[in-house]
CSV table of C-alpha atoms and ligand atoms in Angstrom, one decimal:
chain,number,residue,atom,x,y,z
A,1,MET,CA,3.9,2.7,20.4
A,2,PHE,CA,3.7,-1.0,21.4
A,3,ALA,CA,5.5,-2.1,24.6
A,4,ALA,CA,9.4,-1.9,24.5
A,5,ASP,CA,9.6,-5.7,24.4
A,6,VAL,CA,8.0,-5.8,21.0
A,7,TYR,CA,10.8,-3.7,19.5
A,8,ILE,CA,13.5,-5.5,21.4
A,9,GLU,CA,12.3,-8.8,20.1
A,10,ARG,CA,12.0,-7.4,16.5
A,11,ARG,CA,15.6,-6.2,16.6
A,12,ARG,CA,16.8,-9.5,18.2
A,13,ARG,CA,15.3,-11.4,15.3
A,14,LEU,CA,16.8,-9.0,12.8
A,15,LYS,CA,20.3,-9.3,14.3
A,16,GLU,CA,20.0,-13.1,14.1
A,17,GLN,CA,19.4,-12.8,10.4
A,18,ILE,CA,22.1,-10.3,9.6
A,19,GLN,CA,24.8,-12.0,11.6
A,20,SER,CA,27.6,-9.5,11.2
A,21,GLY,CA,28.4,-5.8,10.5
A,22,LEU,CA,26.4,-2.8,11.5
A,23,ILE,CA,22.9,-1.9,10.5
A,24,LEU,CA,22.0,1.8,9.9
A,25,PHE,CA,18.5,3.0,9.9
A,26,LEU,CA,17.6,6.6,9.1
A,27,GLY,CA,14.3,8.0,10.3
A,28,ASN,CA,12.6,10.6,8.2
A,29,GLU,CA,13.0,14.4,8.3
A,30,GLU,CA,10.3,17.0,8.2
A,31,SER,CA,9.6,17.8,4.6
A,32,PRO,CA,8.9,21.3,3.5
A,33,MET,CA,5.9,22.0,1.2
A,34,ASN,CA,6.7,25.4,-0.1
A,35,TYR,CA,9.0,27.0,2.4
A,36,PRO,CA,11.0,25.5,5.3
A,37,ASP,CA,8.6,26.2,8.1
A,38,ASN,CA,5.5,25.0,6.2
A,39,GLN,CA,5.8,21.3,6.2
A,40,TYR,CA,3.9,18.3,5.0
A,41,PRO,CA,2.5,16.3,7.9
A,42,PHE,CA,5.4,14.3,9.3
A,43,ARG,CA,5.5,10.6,8.4
A,44,GLN,CA,8.1,8.4,10.0
A,45,ASP,CA,9.9,5.8,7.9
A,46,SER,CA,8.0,2.5,8.3
A,47,SER,CA,11.0,0.3,8.9
A,48,PHE,CA,12.2,2.8,11.5
A,49,LEU,CA,8.7,2.6,13.1
A,50,TYR,CA,8.8,-1.1,13.0
A,51,PHE,CA,12.1,-1.6,14.7
A,52,PHE,CA,12.2,1.5,17.0
A,53,GLY,CA,8.6,2.8,17.2
A,54,LEU,CA,9.8,6.4,17.6
A,55,ASP,CA,7.5,8.7,15.6
A,56,CYS,CA,9.5,11.9,15.5
A,57,PRO,CA,11.7,13.5,12.9
A,58,SER,CA,15.5,13.6,12.6
A,59,LEU,CA,16.5,10.4,14.2
A,60,ALA,CA,18.9,7.7,13.2
A,61,ALA,CA,19.8,4.4,14.8
A,62,ILE,CA,22.4,1.8,14.5
A,63,ILE,CA,22.3,-1.9,15.5
A,64,ASP,CA,25.9,-3.1,15.8
A,65,VAL,CA,25.4,-6.8,15.3
A,66,ASP,CA,29.1,-7.7,16.0
A,67,ARG,CA,29.0,-5.9,19.4
A,68,ASP,CA,25.4,-6.4,20.2
A,69,LYS,CA,25.0,-2.7,20.7
A,70,GLU,CA,22.0,-0.4,19.8
A,71,VAL,CA,22.2,3.4,19.7
A,72,ILE,CA,19.6,6.0,18.8
A,73,PHE,CA,21.1,9.3,17.4
A,74,GLY,CA,19.2,12.6,17.7
A,75,ASP,CA,19.4,16.0,19.1
A,76,ASP,CA,17.2,17.2,21.9
A,77,LEU,CA,15.3,20.4,21.4
A,78,THR,CA,16.8,23.7,22.5
A,79,VAL,CA,14.7,26.4,24.3
A,80,ASP,CA,14.5,28.2,21.0
A,81,ASP,CA,12.8,25.1,19.5
A,82,ILE,CA,10.5,24.6,22.4
A,83,ILE,CA,9.1,28.1,22.0
A,84,TRP,CA,7.6,26.8,18.7
A,85,THR,CA,7.0,23.1,19.4
A,86,GLY,CA,6.2,23.0,23.1
A,87,PRO,CA,8.1,20.7,25.4
A,88,GLN,CA,8.9,17.2,24.2
A,89,PRO,CA,10.4,14.2,26.0
A,90,VAL,CA,14.2,14.1,25.7
A,91,LEU,CA,15.8,11.5,23.5
A,92,SER,CA,17.0,9.3,26.3
A,93,GLU,CA,13.4,9.0,27.7
A,94,ARG,CA,12.0,8.3,24.2
A,95,SER,CA,14.6,5.7,23.5
A,96,GLU,CA,13.8,3.8,26.7
A,97,THR,CA,10.3,3.3,25.4
A,98,ALA,CA,11.9,1.3,22.5
A,99,GLY,CA,14.1,-0.6,24.9
A,100,ILE,CA,17.3,1.3,24.0
A,101,SER,CA,19.4,2.9,26.7
A,102,GLU,CA,22.3,4.3,24.6
A,103,THR,CA,21.7,7.6,22.8
A,104,ALA,CA,24.0,10.1,21.2
A,105,GLY,CA,23.9,13.4,19.3
A,106,LEU,CA,23.6,13.2,15.6
A,107,GLU,CA,27.1,14.6,15.1
A,108,ILE,CA,28.5,11.4,16.6
A,109,LEU,CA,26.9,9.2,13.9
A,110,GLN,CA,29.5,10.1,11.3
A,111,SER,CA,32.5,9.0,13.4
A,112,ALA,CA,30.7,5.8,14.5
A,113,LEU,CA,30.3,4.9,10.8
A,114,GLU,CA,33.8,6.0,9.9
A,115,GLN,CA,35.2,3.7,12.6
A,116,THR,CA,33.1,0.8,11.2
A,117,VAL,CA,34.5,1.4,7.7
A,118,GLN,CA,38.0,1.6,9.0
A,119,GLN,CA,37.5,-1.7,10.8
A,120,GLY,CA,36.5,-3.2,7.4
A,121,ARG,CA,33.1,-4.2,8.7
A,122,ASP,CA,29.9,-4.1,6.6
A,123,ILE,CA,27.4,-1.3,7.0
A,124,HIS,CA,23.9,-2.4,6.0
A,125,PHE,CA,21.2,0.0,5.0
A,126,LEU,CA,17.9,-0.1,3.2
A,127,SER,CA,16.8,1.3,-0.1
A,128,GLN,CA,16.1,5.0,0.2
A,129,TYR,CA,13.0,6.7,-1.2
A,130,ARG,CA,13.6,10.3,0.0
A,131,ALA,CA,16.2,12.5,-1.5
A,132,ARG,CA,17.2,14.0,1.9
A,133,ASN,CA,18.1,10.6,3.3
A,134,THR,CA,19.9,9.6,0.1
A,135,LEU,CA,22.1,12.7,0.5
A,136,LYS,CA,22.6,12.0,4.2
A,137,ILE,CA,23.9,8.5,3.5
A,138,ALA,CA,26.1,9.8,0.7
A,139,GLU,CA,27.6,12.3,3.2
A,140,LEU,CA,27.9,9.8,6.1
A,141,LEU,CA,29.6,7.1,3.9
A,142,ASP,CA,31.4,9.5,1.6
A,143,ILE,CA,30.0,8.1,-1.6
A,144,PRO,CA,28.3,10.0,-4.4
A,145,PRO,CA,24.5,10.4,-4.0
A,146,SER,CA,24.0,8.8,-7.4
A,147,SER,CA,25.6,5.6,-6.3
A,148,VAL,CA,23.9,5.2,-2.9
A,149,HIS,CA,21.5,2.7,-4.4
A,150,GLU,CA,24.4,0.5,-5.4
A,151,HIS,CA,25.4,0.1,-1.8
A,152,VAL,CA,22.1,-0.9,-0.3
A,153,SER,CA,22.2,-4.2,1.6
A,154,GLU,CA,20.1,-6.9,-0.1
A,155,THR,CA,20.7,-9.1,2.9
A,156,LEU,CA,19.0,-6.5,5.1
A,157,ILE,CA,16.2,-5.8,2.6
A,158,ARG,CA,15.4,-9.5,2.5
A,159,ALA,CA,15.5,-9.9,6.2
A,160,VAL,CA,13.3,-6.8,6.8
A,161,VAL,CA,10.8,-7.9,4.2
A,162,ALA,CA,10.6,-11.5,5.7
A,163,GLN,CA,10.0,-10.1,9.1
A,164,ARG,CA,7.6,-7.3,8.3
A,165,SER,CA,5.5,-9.5,6.0
A,166,ILE,CA,4.3,-11.7,8.9
A,167,LYS,CA,1.9,-9.7,11.0
A,168,SER,CA,1.6,-10.3,14.7
A,169,GLU,CA,-1.8,-10.3,16.5
A,170,GLN,CA,-1.1,-6.7,17.7
A,171,GLU,CA,-0.4,-5.6,14.2
A,172,ILE,CA,-3.6,-7.2,12.8
A,173,SER,CA,-5.6,-5.6,15.5
A,174,GLU,CA,-4.1,-2.2,14.5
A,175,ILE,CA,-5.0,-2.8,10.9
A,176,GLU,CA,-8.5,-3.6,12.1
A,177,ASN,CA,-8.6,-0.3,14.0
A,178,ALA,CA,-7.8,1.4,10.7
A,179,LEU,CA,-10.6,-0.7,9.1
A,180,ASP,CA,-13.0,0.6,11.7
A,181,ILE,CA,-12.3,4.1,10.4
A,182,SER,CA,-12.7,2.8,6.8
A,183,TYR,CA,-16.1,1.5,7.7
A,184,GLU,CA,-17.1,5.0,8.8
A,185,MET,CA,-15.6,6.6,5.7
A,186,GLN,CA,-17.2,4.1,3.3
A,187,THR,CA,-20.7,4.2,4.8
A,188,ALA,CA,-20.7,8.0,5.1
A,189,ALA,CA,-19.7,8.2,1.4
A,190,MET,CA,-22.5,5.8,0.5
A,191,LYS,CA,-25.0,7.9,2.4
A,192,MET,CA,-23.8,11.2,1.2
A,193,SER,CA,-23.5,10.4,-2.5
A,194,LYS,CA,-26.4,12.1,-4.3
A,195,PRO,CA,-26.9,13.8,-7.6
A,196,GLY,CA,-25.9,17.4,-7.4
A,197,ILE,CA,-23.0,16.8,-4.9
A,198,TYR,CA,-19.4,17.3,-5.8
A,199,GLU,CA,-16.9,14.5,-5.4
A,200,ARG,CA,-14.8,16.8,-3.2
A,201,GLN,CA,-17.6,17.1,-0.7
A,202,ILE,CA,-17.5,13.3,-0.1
A,203,ALA,CA,-13.6,13.2,-0.2
A,204,GLY,CA,-13.5,16.1,2.3
A,205,ALA,CA,-16.1,14.5,4.6
A,206,MET,CA,-14.1,11.2,4.6
A,207,GLU,CA,-10.9,13.0,5.4
A,208,GLY,CA,-12.7,14.8,8.2
A,209,ILE,CA,-13.9,11.5,9.6
A,210,VAL,CA,-10.4,10.0,9.6
A,211,LEU,CA,-8.9,13.1,11.3
A,212,SER,CA,-11.7,13.2,13.9
A,213,LEU,CA,-11.1,9.6,14.8
A,214,GLY,CA,-7.4,10.3,15.4
A,215,GLY,CA,-6.0,8.8,12.2
A,216,ARG,CA,-5.0,10.2,8.8
A,217,LEU,CA,-5.4,9.1,5.2
A,218,SER,CA,-3.1,6.1,4.4
A,219,PHE,CA,-3.0,7.4,0.8
A,220,PRO,CA,-4.6,10.2,-1.2
A,221,THR,CA,-8.3,9.4,-1.6
A,222,ILE,CA,-9.6,8.1,-4.9
A,223,PHE,CA,-13.2,9.1,-5.1
A,224,SER,CA,-14.4,9.6,-8.6
A,225,ILE,CA,-17.2,9.0,-11.0
A,226,HIS,CA,-14.3,8.4,-13.4
A,227,GLY,CA,-13.4,5.2,-11.7
A,228,GLU,CA,-11.9,4.0,-15.0
A,229,THR,CA,-8.8,6.1,-14.2
A,230,LEU,CA,-7.2,3.7,-11.7
A,231,HIS,CA,-5.6,6.3,-9.4
A,232,ASN,CA,-7.9,9.3,-10.0
A,233,HIS,CA,-7.0,11.8,-7.3
A,234,SER,CA,-9.1,14.7,-8.6
A,235,HIS,CA,-12.4,15.4,-6.9
A,236,GLY,CA,-13.9,18.1,-9.1
A,237,ASN,CA,-16.8,16.4,-10.8
A,238,LEU,CA,-20.4,17.1,-10.0
A,239,MET,CA,-22.2,13.8,-9.5
A,240,LYS,CA,-25.3,13.1,-11.5
A,241,ALA,CA,-28.1,10.5,-11.4
A,242,GLY,CA,-26.9,7.3,-13.1
A,243,ASP,CA,-23.3,7.8,-12.2
A,244,ILE,CA,-21.3,5.3,-10.2
A,245,ALA,CA,-18.4,6.5,-8.0
A,246,VAL,CA,-15.3,4.4,-7.1
A,247,ASN,CA,-14.3,5.0,-3.5
A,248,ASP,CA,-10.8,3.7,-2.9
A,249,SER,CA,-9.7,5.1,0.4
A,250,GLY,CA,-8.0,4.2,3.6
A,251,ALA,CA,-7.0,5.3,7.0
A,252,GLU,CA,-3.8,5.0,9.0
A,253,THR,CA,-3.8,4.6,12.8
A,254,SER,CA,-1.7,6.7,15.1
A,255,LEU,CA,0.8,3.7,15.1
A,256,GLY,CA,1.0,3.9,11.3
A,257,TYR,CA,-1.0,0.8,10.3
A,258,ALA,CA,-3.1,1.2,7.2
A,259,SER,CA,-6.4,0.1,5.7
A,260,ASP,CA,-7.3,0.2,2.0
A,261,ILE,CA,-10.9,-0.4,1.0
A,262,THR,CA,-12.8,0.1,-2.3
A,263,ARG,CA,-16.5,0.2,-2.8
A,264,THR,CA,-18.4,1.4,-5.9
A,265,VAL,CA,-21.4,3.5,-5.1
A,266,PRO,CA,-24.5,4.3,-7.2
A,267,VAL,CA,-24.9,8.1,-6.9
A,268,SER,CA,-28.7,7.9,-7.1
A,269,GLY,CA,-28.9,5.0,-4.6
A,270,LYS,CA,-29.7,2.4,-7.2
A,271,PHE,CA,-27.5,0.7,-9.8
A,272,THR,CA,-28.8,0.5,-13.4
A,273,GLN,CA,-29.2,-2.9,-14.9
A,274,ARG,CA,-26.0,-2.5,-16.9
A,275,GLN,CA,-24.1,-1.4,-13.8
A,276,LYS,CA,-25.5,-4.4,-11.8
A,277,GLU,CA,-24.2,-6.7,-14.5
A,278,ILE,CA,-20.7,-5.4,-14.4
A,279,TYR,CA,-20.7,-5.1,-10.6
A,280,THR,CA,-21.9,-8.7,-10.2
A,281,ILE,CA,-18.9,-9.9,-12.3
A,282,VAL,CA,-16.4,-7.9,-10.2
A,283,LEU,CA,-18.0,-9.1,-7.0
A,284,ASP,CA,-17.9,-12.7,-8.2
A,285,ALA,CA,-14.2,-12.4,-9.1
A,286,GLN,CA,-13.4,-10.8,-5.7
A,287,GLU,CA,-15.3,-13.5,-3.8
A,288,GLN,CA,-13.7,-16.3,-5.7
A,289,ALA,CA,-10.3,-14.8,-5.4
A,290,ILE,CA,-10.7,-14.3,-1.6
A,291,GLY,CA,-12.0,-17.9,-1.3
A,292,ALA,CA,-8.7,-19.1,-2.9
A,293,VAL,CA,-6.5,-17.4,-0.4
A,294,LYS,CA,-4.5,-19.8,1.8
A,295,PRO,CA,-0.9,-20.4,2.6
A,296,GLY,CA,1.1,-22.1,-0.2
A,297,VAL,CA,-0.9,-20.7,-3.0
A,298,GLU,CA,0.9,-18.3,-5.4
A,299,PHE,CA,-0.9,-15.0,-5.5
A,300,ARG,CA,-0.3,-14.8,-9.3
A,301,ASN,CA,-2.5,-17.9,-9.6
A,302,ILE,CA,-5.2,-16.1,-7.6
A,303,HIS,CA,-4.8,-13.1,-9.9
A,304,ARG,CA,-5.2,-15.5,-12.9
A,305,LEU,CA,-8.3,-16.9,-11.3
A,306,ALA,CA,-9.8,-13.4,-10.9
A,307,CYS,CA,-8.9,-12.6,-14.5
A,308,THR,CA,-10.7,-15.8,-15.7
A,309,VAL,CA,-13.8,-15.0,-13.7
A,310,LEU,CA,-13.8,-11.5,-15.1
A,311,ALA,CA,-13.3,-12.7,-18.6
A,312,SER,CA,-16.1,-15.3,-18.3
A,313,GLY,CA,-18.5,-12.7,-17.0
A,314,LEU,CA,-17.6,-10.4,-19.8
A,315,LYS,CA,-18.1,-13.2,-22.3
A,316,GLY,CA,-21.6,-13.6,-20.8
A,317,LEU,CA,-22.3,-10.0,-21.7
A,318,GLY,CA,-20.9,-10.4,-25.2
A,319,LEU,CA,-17.8,-8.2,-24.6
A,320,ILE,CA,-15.3,-11.1,-24.8
A,321,LYS,CA,-15.6,-14.1,-27.1
A,322,GLY,CA,-13.9,-17.4,-27.7
A,323,ASP,CA,-12.1,-19.7,-25.3
A,324,ILE,CA,-11.7,-18.0,-22.0
A,325,ASP,CA,-8.3,-19.6,-21.1
A,326,GLU,CA,-6.9,-18.7,-24.5
A,327,ALA,CA,-8.3,-15.2,-24.1
A,328,VAL,CA,-6.7,-14.8,-20.7
A,329,ASN,CA,-3.4,-16.3,-22.0
A,330,ALA,CA,-3.5,-13.8,-24.8
A,331,GLY,CA,-4.1,-11.0,-22.3
A,332,ALA,CA,-7.5,-10.0,-23.8
A,333,HIS,CA,-8.9,-9.4,-20.3
A,334,THR,CA,-6.4,-6.6,-19.8
A,335,LEU,CA,-8.5,-4.3,-21.9
A,336,PHE,CA,-10.8,-4.3,-18.9
A,337,PHE,CA,-8.5,-5.2,-16.0
A,338,GLN,CA,-5.2,-3.4,-16.5
A,339,CYS,CA,-3.7,-3.8,-13.1
A,340,GLY,CA,-2.8,-6.4,-10.4
A,341,LEU,CA,-5.3,-8.1,-8.0
A,342,GLY,CA,-3.7,-6.8,-4.9
A,343,HIS,CA,-0.7,-6.0,-2.7
A,344,MET,CA,0.7,-6.5,0.8
A,345,MET,CA,-0.5,-4.2,3.5
A,346,GLY,CA,0.8,-3.1,6.9
A,347,LEU,CA,2.7,-0.1,8.0
A,348,ASP,CA,2.6,1.1,4.4
A,349,VAL,CA,-0.6,0.8,2.4
A,350,HIS,CA,1.5,-0.9,-0.3
A,351,ASP,CA,3.6,-2.5,2.3
A,352,MET,CA,7.4,-2.2,2.0
A,353,GLU,CA,7.2,-1.0,-1.6
A,354,GLY,CA,9.9,1.5,-0.7
A,355,LEU,CA,12.3,-1.4,-0.2
A,356,GLY,CA,11.7,-2.6,-3.8
A,357,GLU,CA,8.4,-4.1,-5.0
A,358,ASP,CA,10.2,-7.2,-6.4
A,359,TYR,CA,11.6,-8.1,-3.0
A,360,VAL,CA,8.1,-7.9,-1.5
A,361,GLY,CA,6.0,-9.6,-4.2
A,362,TYR,CA,8.4,-11.8,-6.1
A,363,THR,CA,11.2,-14.4,-5.5
A,364,ASP,CA,14.3,-15.6,-7.4
A,365,THR,CA,12.1,-18.1,-9.2
A,366,ILE,CA,8.8,-16.3,-9.4
A,367,ARG,CA,9.7,-13.4,-11.7
A,368,ARG,CA,7.6,-10.5,-12.9
A,369,ASN,CA,5.6,-11.2,-16.1
A,370,PRO,CA,6.4,-8.1,-18.3
A,371,GLY,CA,3.1,-8.4,-20.3
A,372,PHE,CA,0.6,-5.5,-20.1
A,373,GLY,CA,-1.6,-5.9,-17.0
A,374,TRP,CA,0.6,-8.7,-15.6
A,375,ARG,CA,3.5,-6.3,-15.0
A,376,SER,CA,1.4,-4.3,-12.6
A,377,LEU,CA,0.9,-7.2,-10.3
A,378,ARG,CA,2.6,-6.2,-7.1
A,379,LEU,CA,2.4,-9.5,-5.4
A,380,ALA,CA,2.9,-12.8,-7.2
A,381,LYS,CA,4.7,-15.1,-4.7
A,382,GLU,CA,3.3,-17.9,-2.5
A,383,LEU,CA,1.2,-16.7,0.4
A,384,GLU,CA,2.2,-17.4,4.0
A,385,ALA,CA,0.1,-17.3,7.1
A,386,GLY,CA,0.4,-13.9,8.6
A,387,PHE,CA,0.4,-11.9,5.4
A,388,VAL,CA,-2.2,-9.2,5.1
A,389,ILE,CA,-3.1,-8.5,1.5
A,390,THR,CA,-5.7,-6.6,-0.5
A,391,VAL,CA,-7.9,-8.4,-3.0
A,392,GLU,CA,-9.2,-5.7,-5.5
A,393,PRO,CA,-10.4,-6.8,-8.9
A,394,GLY,CA,-12.1,-4.3,-11.2
A,395,ILE,CA,-13.5,-3.7,-14.6
A,396,TYR,CA,-12.5,-0.4,-16.2
A,397,PHE,CA,-13.6,1.0,-19.6
A,398,ILE,CA,-10.8,3.3,-20.5
A,399,PRO,CA,-11.8,5.1,-23.7
A,400,GLU,CA,-8.2,5.9,-24.8
A,401,LEU,CA,-7.1,2.3,-24.3
A,402,ILE,CA,-10.2,1.0,-26.2
A,403,LYS,CA,-9.5,3.3,-29.0
A,404,ARG,CA,-5.8,2.3,-29.2
A,405,TRP,CA,-6.5,-1.5,-29.1
A,406,LYS,CA,-9.3,-1.2,-31.6
A,407,ALA,CA,-7.1,0.8,-34.0
A,408,GLU,CA,-4.5,-2.0,-33.7
A,409,ASN,CA,-7.2,-4.7,-33.9
A,410,LYS,CA,-5.6,-6.1,-30.8
A,411,ASN,CA,-6.9,-9.4,-29.6
A,412,SER,CA,-9.8,-9.0,-32.0
A,413,GLN,CA,-10.4,-12.8,-32.0
A,414,TYR,CA,-11.4,-12.4,-28.3
A,415,ILE,CA,-12.9,-9.0,-28.1
A,416,ASN,CA,-16.2,-7.9,-29.5
A,417,TYR,CA,-15.3,-4.2,-30.2
A,418,ASP,CA,-18.8,-3.4,-31.4
A,419,MET,CA,-20.1,-4.3,-28.0
A,420,VAL,CA,-17.2,-2.6,-26.1
A,421,LYS,CA,-18.2,0.6,-27.9
A,422,LYS,CA,-21.5,0.6,-26.1
A,423,TYR,CA,-19.7,0.6,-22.7
A,424,GLU,CA,-17.2,3.3,-23.6
A,425,ASN,CA,-18.6,5.8,-21.1
A,426,PHE,CA,-19.4,3.3,-18.4
A,427,GLY,CA,-16.5,4.2,-16.1
A,428,GLY,CA,-15.2,1.6,-13.7
A,429,VAL,CA,-16.1,-0.8,-10.9
A,430,ARG,CA,-13.6,-1.9,-8.2
A,431,ILE,CA,-14.2,-3.8,-5.0
A,432,GLU,CA,-11.4,-4.2,-2.5
A,433,ASP,CA,-11.1,-5.8,0.9
A,434,ASP,CA,-8.1,-6.4,3.2
A,435,VAL,CA,-7.5,-10.1,3.9
A,436,LEU,CA,-5.4,-12.0,6.5
A,437,VAL,CA,-3.8,-15.2,5.3
A,438,THR,CA,-4.5,-17.7,8.2
A,439,GLU,CA,-3.0,-21.1,8.9
A,440,ASN,CA,-5.9,-22.8,7.0
A,441,GLY,CA,-7.2,-20.1,4.7
A,442,TYR,CA,-8.2,-16.5,5.2
A,443,ARG,CA,-10.0,-14.0,7.2
A,444,VAL,CA,-11.5,-10.8,5.7
A,445,LEU,CA,-10.4,-8.2,8.2
A,446,GLY,CA,-12.6,-5.5,9.8
A,447,LYS,CA,-16.3,-5.0,10.2
A,448,LYS,CA,-18.3,-6.0,7.2
A,449,ILE,CA,-18.7,-3.0,4.9
A,450,PRO,CA,-21.8,-3.1,2.6
A,451,LYS,CA,-20.7,-4.9,-0.5
A,452,THR,CA,-23.5,-6.9,-2.2
A,453,ILE,CA,-25.7,-4.9,-4.6
A,454,ASP,CA,-28.6,-5.0,-2.1
A,455,GLU,CA,-26.3,-3.9,0.8
A,456,VAL,CA,-24.8,-1.0,-1.1
A,457,GLU,CA,-28.1,0.2,-2.4
A,458,GLU,CA,-29.6,0.0,1.0
A,459,MET,CA,-26.8,2.0,2.6
A,460,SER,CA,-26.8,4.5,-0.4
A,461,SER,CA,-30.5,5.2,-0.4
A,462,GLY,CA,-30.9,5.0,3.4
B,1,LIG,N1,-5.6,2.0,-2.8
B,1,LIG,C1,-4.8,2.3,-3.9
B,1,LIG,C2,-3.9,1.2,-4.3
B,1,LIG,O1,-4.0,0.1,-3.8
B,1,LIG,O2,-3.1,1.4,-5.2
B,2,MN,MN1,-5.2,-1.3,-2.7
């Protein structure tokens, strides 16, 4: 945890924004995998972590804005529990570390909320993404579970998003701690990737590195020679000479801050000429996009810049034809780049997505473009100093998509399908870094991970 002052200040700022009513935060519960006592690793809710820092299950908290009162609710362990868990600090001790002196048993929460309702005061709570907590809110507020989402507080969501979006020095340093782990994961994967090795050996080694360094994965590892599948979580392929593997992986520190890095690795240590050509285009798009990062720029325009660089490069190889701006306007590039350029990062690898992606990446005037490719852009709005974002362009040859577009003759004035056919089994290339928006521009966070063709080849064959 950070020092208590950090959480006190975060809550003070939140209260200032909410102005009236009562704010309810639910921490997460343990979540069973296949029977109650066999649980997934516990992950605290990120907003609960942000405002209270307490990383243990079955807690709730209220911030009574009208009365300037904060209470943590939870039940201390019984001796029967301690037999299995070992001794744990009691709730009052834990809460002091978050700067809160008032605690109560969970059974008191219901009556505290009932009183608030009777007083005609607002209860603010965030969007829920776990069924257990949706049910709890339904019970606590006596509303049907199916309508809980109708009662979430937009005021609270907007205030939390505004606050969590701007990272403090301490948070940036935690993200860089996660990136130190990413450096070890990525370089180990480059060194280990060899013909005759299974993807799972690399994925497993990377997970071992994260755990040995006191972290855990910030999301399920994507490590695949089928990098054209954007979120490929299977690791069953045997890698062969000539393959390239997309390694999109990340760590989370013990405080919950994430890293998210992608490198594309030649399995035999050297890229082929064709792989170099595609890689160079993606790297150019990534570098130009990162170079455009600064406060006041809309990220959707940086996404467009990346699309334009990708399309120009693909035109150079004869895969795209015609006027590049017109091709991008028509969406021709989305045959090769089907997703968005990046997302916010912090306590969640896709930061705050649980609160609603549009609250995080869009505004009342910057609305999501529903077109294919564009609709997957998670972040479109103006950048602000203190945002941490990913910049992750790619080129993906997805045989099923190529087949579909070709059958429909889609964008055929901009796409040379005869040439595309020759790349059908290419796979994919993605390159991703985590970038801080600074007052004047940007800073790529973390230790430099091999990225140029020469750097990657040197690490891969070393
Ligand atoms: N690293 C996976 C993603 O950004 O979706
Ligand atoms: Mn990412």
